[in-house]
Amino acid sequence: MTSTPEDPRLQRQVLLTAAGLADLAVSTAGSALEGLRQLLNRSDGPELVRDAQQELAARGRIAVDRVTPAAAPAYLEVLAQQVVARRAASASDG
């Protein structure tokens, strides 16, 4: 038994799924707004905002570093290359 777009059961399933998603979105937004309201009523609000800004900036730096090529090689990578070169040189000397 195949379903066509005109199938009432399929239309009802789509409607119920959309209604469920809408309810979830409203519930999530309501919870987020309540949490925001509670944060604004705290006495340490400015510190929380500053910490959140620093956290977002750090996450932004990580995201940008992930998608842009590094201008200079990473420090630990340079050290590792030096160690490999020294070991190769000492192996050829010995």
Coordinates of C-alpha atoms in Angstrom, one line a residue:
M1 CA 0.0 0.0 0.0
T2 CA 1.6 3.3 -1.1
S3 CA 1.0 6.7 0.2
T4 CA 0.2 9.6 -2.1
P5 CA 0.4 13.3 -1.2
E6 CA -3.4 13.3 -1.1
D7 CA -3.5 10.5 1.5
P8 CA -5.4 11.8 4.6
R9 CA -3.3 9.7 6.9
L10 CA -0.1 11.1 5.5
Q11 CA -1.5 14.6 5.7
R12 CA -2.5 14.1 9.4
Q13 CA 1.0 12.6 10.2
V14 CA 2.7 15.7 8.6
L15 CA 0.3 18.0 10.5
L16 CA 1.0 16.2 13.8
T17 CA 4.7 16.2 13.2
A18 CA 4.7 20.0 12.4
A19 CA 2.6 20.7 15.5
G20 CA 5.0 18.7 17.7
L21 CA 7.9 20.6 16.3
A22 CA 6.2 23.9 16.9
D23 CA 5.3 22.9 20.5
L24 CA 8.9 21.9 21.1
A25 CA 10.2 25.2 19.7
V26 CA 7.8 27.2 21.9
S27 CA 8.7 25.2 25.0
T28 CA 12.4 25.5 24.4
A29 CA 12.1 29.3 23.8
G30 CA 10.0 29.7 26.9
S31 CA 12.6 27.8 29.0
A32 CA 15.4 29.9 27.5
L33 CA 13.6 33.1 28.2
E34 CA 12.9 32.1 31.8
G35 CA 16.6 31.2 32.3
L36 CA 17.6 34.6 30.8
R37 CA 15.2 36.3 33.2
Q38 CA 16.7 34.5 36.2
L39 CA 20.2 35.4 35.0
L40 CA 19.3 39.1 34.7
N41 CA 18.0 39.1 38.3
R42 CA 21.3 37.8 39.7
S43 CA 23.6 40.2 41.5
D44 CA 26.6 38.9 39.7
G45 CA 25.1 39.6 36.3
P46 CA 27.9 41.8 35.0
E47 CA 30.5 39.1 35.8
L48 CA 28.4 36.4 34.1
V49 CA 28.1 38.6 31.0
R50 CA 31.8 39.2 31.0
D51 CA 32.6 35.5 31.4
A52 CA 30.1 34.6 28.7
Q53 CA 31.7 37.1 26.3
Q54 CA 35.2 35.7 27.0
E55 CA 33.9 32.2 26.5
L56 CA 32.2 33.1 23.2
A57 CA 35.4 34.9 22.0
A58 CA 37.5 31.8 22.8
R59 CA 35.0 29.6 20.9
G60 CA 35.2 32.0 18.0
R61 CA 39.0 31.9 18.0
I62 CA 38.9 28.1 17.9
A63 CA 36.3 28.1 15.1
V64 CA 38.3 30.6 13.0
D65 CA 41.5 28.7 13.6
R66 CA 39.8 25.5 12.5
V67 CA 38.8 27.0 9.1
T68 CA 41.8 29.2 8.3
P69 CA 45.3 28.0 7.4
A70 CA 47.8 28.8 10.1
A71 CA 50.2 31.7 9.2
A72 CA 53.1 30.0 11.1
P73 CA 53.6 26.4 12.1
A74 CA 52.5 25.4 15.5
Y75 CA 55.2 25.7 18.2
L76 CA 55.0 22.1 19.3
E77 CA 55.2 21.0 15.7
V78 CA 58.4 23.0 15.2
L79 CA 59.9 21.4 18.4
A80 CA 58.9 17.9 17.2
Q81 CA 60.5 18.5 13.8
Q82 CA 63.7 19.7 15.6
V83 CA 63.8 16.5 17.7
V84 CA 63.4 14.3 14.7
A85 CA 66.2 16.2 12.9
R86 CA 68.5 15.9 15.9
R87 CA 67.8 12.2 16.2
A88 CA 68.5 11.7 12.6
A89 CA 71.8 13.7 12.8
S90 CA 72.9 11.8 15.9
A91 CA 72.1 8.4 14.3
S92 CA 74.2 9.3 11.2
D93 CA 77.1 10.5 13.4
G94 CA 77.2 7.4 15.6

